[in-house]
Tab-separated table of C-alpha atoms in Angstrom:
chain	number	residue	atom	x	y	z
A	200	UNK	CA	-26.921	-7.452	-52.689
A	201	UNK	CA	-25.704	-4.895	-50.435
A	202	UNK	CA	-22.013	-3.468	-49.722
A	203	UNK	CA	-21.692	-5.798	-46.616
A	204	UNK	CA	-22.713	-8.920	-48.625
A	205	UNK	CA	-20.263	-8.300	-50.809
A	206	UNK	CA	-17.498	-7.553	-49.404
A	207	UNK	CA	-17.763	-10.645	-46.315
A	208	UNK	CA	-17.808	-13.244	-49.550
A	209	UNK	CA	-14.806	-11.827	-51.031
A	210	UNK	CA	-12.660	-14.289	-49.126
A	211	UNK	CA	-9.366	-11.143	-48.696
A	212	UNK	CA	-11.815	-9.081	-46.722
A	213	UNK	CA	-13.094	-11.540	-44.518
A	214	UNK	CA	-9.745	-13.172	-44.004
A	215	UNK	CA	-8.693	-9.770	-43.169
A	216	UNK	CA	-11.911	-9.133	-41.100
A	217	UNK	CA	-11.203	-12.218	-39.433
A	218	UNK	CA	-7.175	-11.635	-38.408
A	219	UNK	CA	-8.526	-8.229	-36.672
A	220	UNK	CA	-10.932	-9.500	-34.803
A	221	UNK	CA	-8.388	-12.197	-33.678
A	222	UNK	CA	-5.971	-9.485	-32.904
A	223	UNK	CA	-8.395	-7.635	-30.631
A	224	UNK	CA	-9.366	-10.523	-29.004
A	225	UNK	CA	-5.778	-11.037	-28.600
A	226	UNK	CA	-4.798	-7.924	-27.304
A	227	UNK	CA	-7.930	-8.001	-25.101
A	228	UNK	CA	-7.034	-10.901	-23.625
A	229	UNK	CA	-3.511	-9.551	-22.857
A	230	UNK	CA	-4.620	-6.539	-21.206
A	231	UNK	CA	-7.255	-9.022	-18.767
A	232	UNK	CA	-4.345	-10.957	-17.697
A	233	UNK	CA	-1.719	-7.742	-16.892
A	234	UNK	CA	-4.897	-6.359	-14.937
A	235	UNK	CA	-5.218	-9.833	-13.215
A	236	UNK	CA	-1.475	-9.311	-12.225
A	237	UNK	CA	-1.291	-5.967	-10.984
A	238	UNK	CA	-3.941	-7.328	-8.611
A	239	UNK	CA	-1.963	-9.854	-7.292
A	240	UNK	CA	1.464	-7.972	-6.794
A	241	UNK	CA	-1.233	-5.465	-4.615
A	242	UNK	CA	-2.499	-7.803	-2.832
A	243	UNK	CA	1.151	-9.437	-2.316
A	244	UNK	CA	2.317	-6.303	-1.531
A	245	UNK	CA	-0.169	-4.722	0.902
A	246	UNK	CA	0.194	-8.441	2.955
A	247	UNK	CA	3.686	-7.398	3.044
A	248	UNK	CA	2.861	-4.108	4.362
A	249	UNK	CA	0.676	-5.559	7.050
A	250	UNK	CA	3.373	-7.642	8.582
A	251	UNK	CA	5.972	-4.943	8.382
A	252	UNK	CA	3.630	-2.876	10.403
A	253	UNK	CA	2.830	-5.653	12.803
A	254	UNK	CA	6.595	-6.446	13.538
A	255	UNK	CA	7.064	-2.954	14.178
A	256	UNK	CA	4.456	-2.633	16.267
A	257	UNK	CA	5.190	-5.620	17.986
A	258	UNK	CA	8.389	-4.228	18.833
A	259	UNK	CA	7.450	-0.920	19.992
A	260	UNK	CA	5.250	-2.841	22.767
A	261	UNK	CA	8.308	-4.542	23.906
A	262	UNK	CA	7.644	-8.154	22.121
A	263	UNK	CA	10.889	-10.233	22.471
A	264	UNK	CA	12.289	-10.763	18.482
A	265	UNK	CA	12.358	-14.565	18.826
A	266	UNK	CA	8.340	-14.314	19.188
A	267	UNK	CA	8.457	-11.564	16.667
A	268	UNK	CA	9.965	-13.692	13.988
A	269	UNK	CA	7.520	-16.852	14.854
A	270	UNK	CA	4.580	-14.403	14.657
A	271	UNK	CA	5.647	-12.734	11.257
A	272	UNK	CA	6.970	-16.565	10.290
A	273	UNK	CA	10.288	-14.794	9.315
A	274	UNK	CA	14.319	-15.500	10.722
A	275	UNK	CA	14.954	-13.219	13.307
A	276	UNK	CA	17.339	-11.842	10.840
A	277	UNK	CA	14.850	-10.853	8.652
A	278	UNK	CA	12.961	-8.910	11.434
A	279	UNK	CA	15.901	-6.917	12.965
A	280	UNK	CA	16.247	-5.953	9.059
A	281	UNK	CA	12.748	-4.570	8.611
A	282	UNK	CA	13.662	-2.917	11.978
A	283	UNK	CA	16.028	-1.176	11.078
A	284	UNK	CA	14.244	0.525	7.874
A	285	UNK	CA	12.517	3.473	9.581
């Protein structure tokens, strides 16, 4: 019997072996789902990004901020605000 036999039917070891692999696993999975939400807070944010641009470059070309707002789908409070950030 070799060193690998014996050691995985000593029942310590392999519940040992066992809890580790679980823990990587584990951790594995953890890292797979903060990846999966730093995606979406990109993506959120680069949408975000797009409509600030288009309101602002809506309003360079003279767009009225009623139309504005219904474009972005934001109050026209929320428009002259992003407006006013330069």
């Amino acid at each position: 019997m070799n060193k690998w036999e014996r050691m995985s039917q000593d029942s310590s070891f392999r519940q040992a072996y066992e809890a580790r692999e679980k823990a990587l696993m584990d951790e594995a999975a953890k890292f797979a789902h903060a990846r999966n939400e730093g995606k979406k807070e990109g993506i959120q944010e680069g949408v975000q990004q797009g409509k600030i641009q288009m309101i602002k470059g809506m309003h360079e070309l003279g767009v009225p901020l009623e139309t504005i707002a219904k474009a972005s789908k934001l109050v026209i409070a929320e428009v002259e605000r992003i407006l006013e950030q330069k």
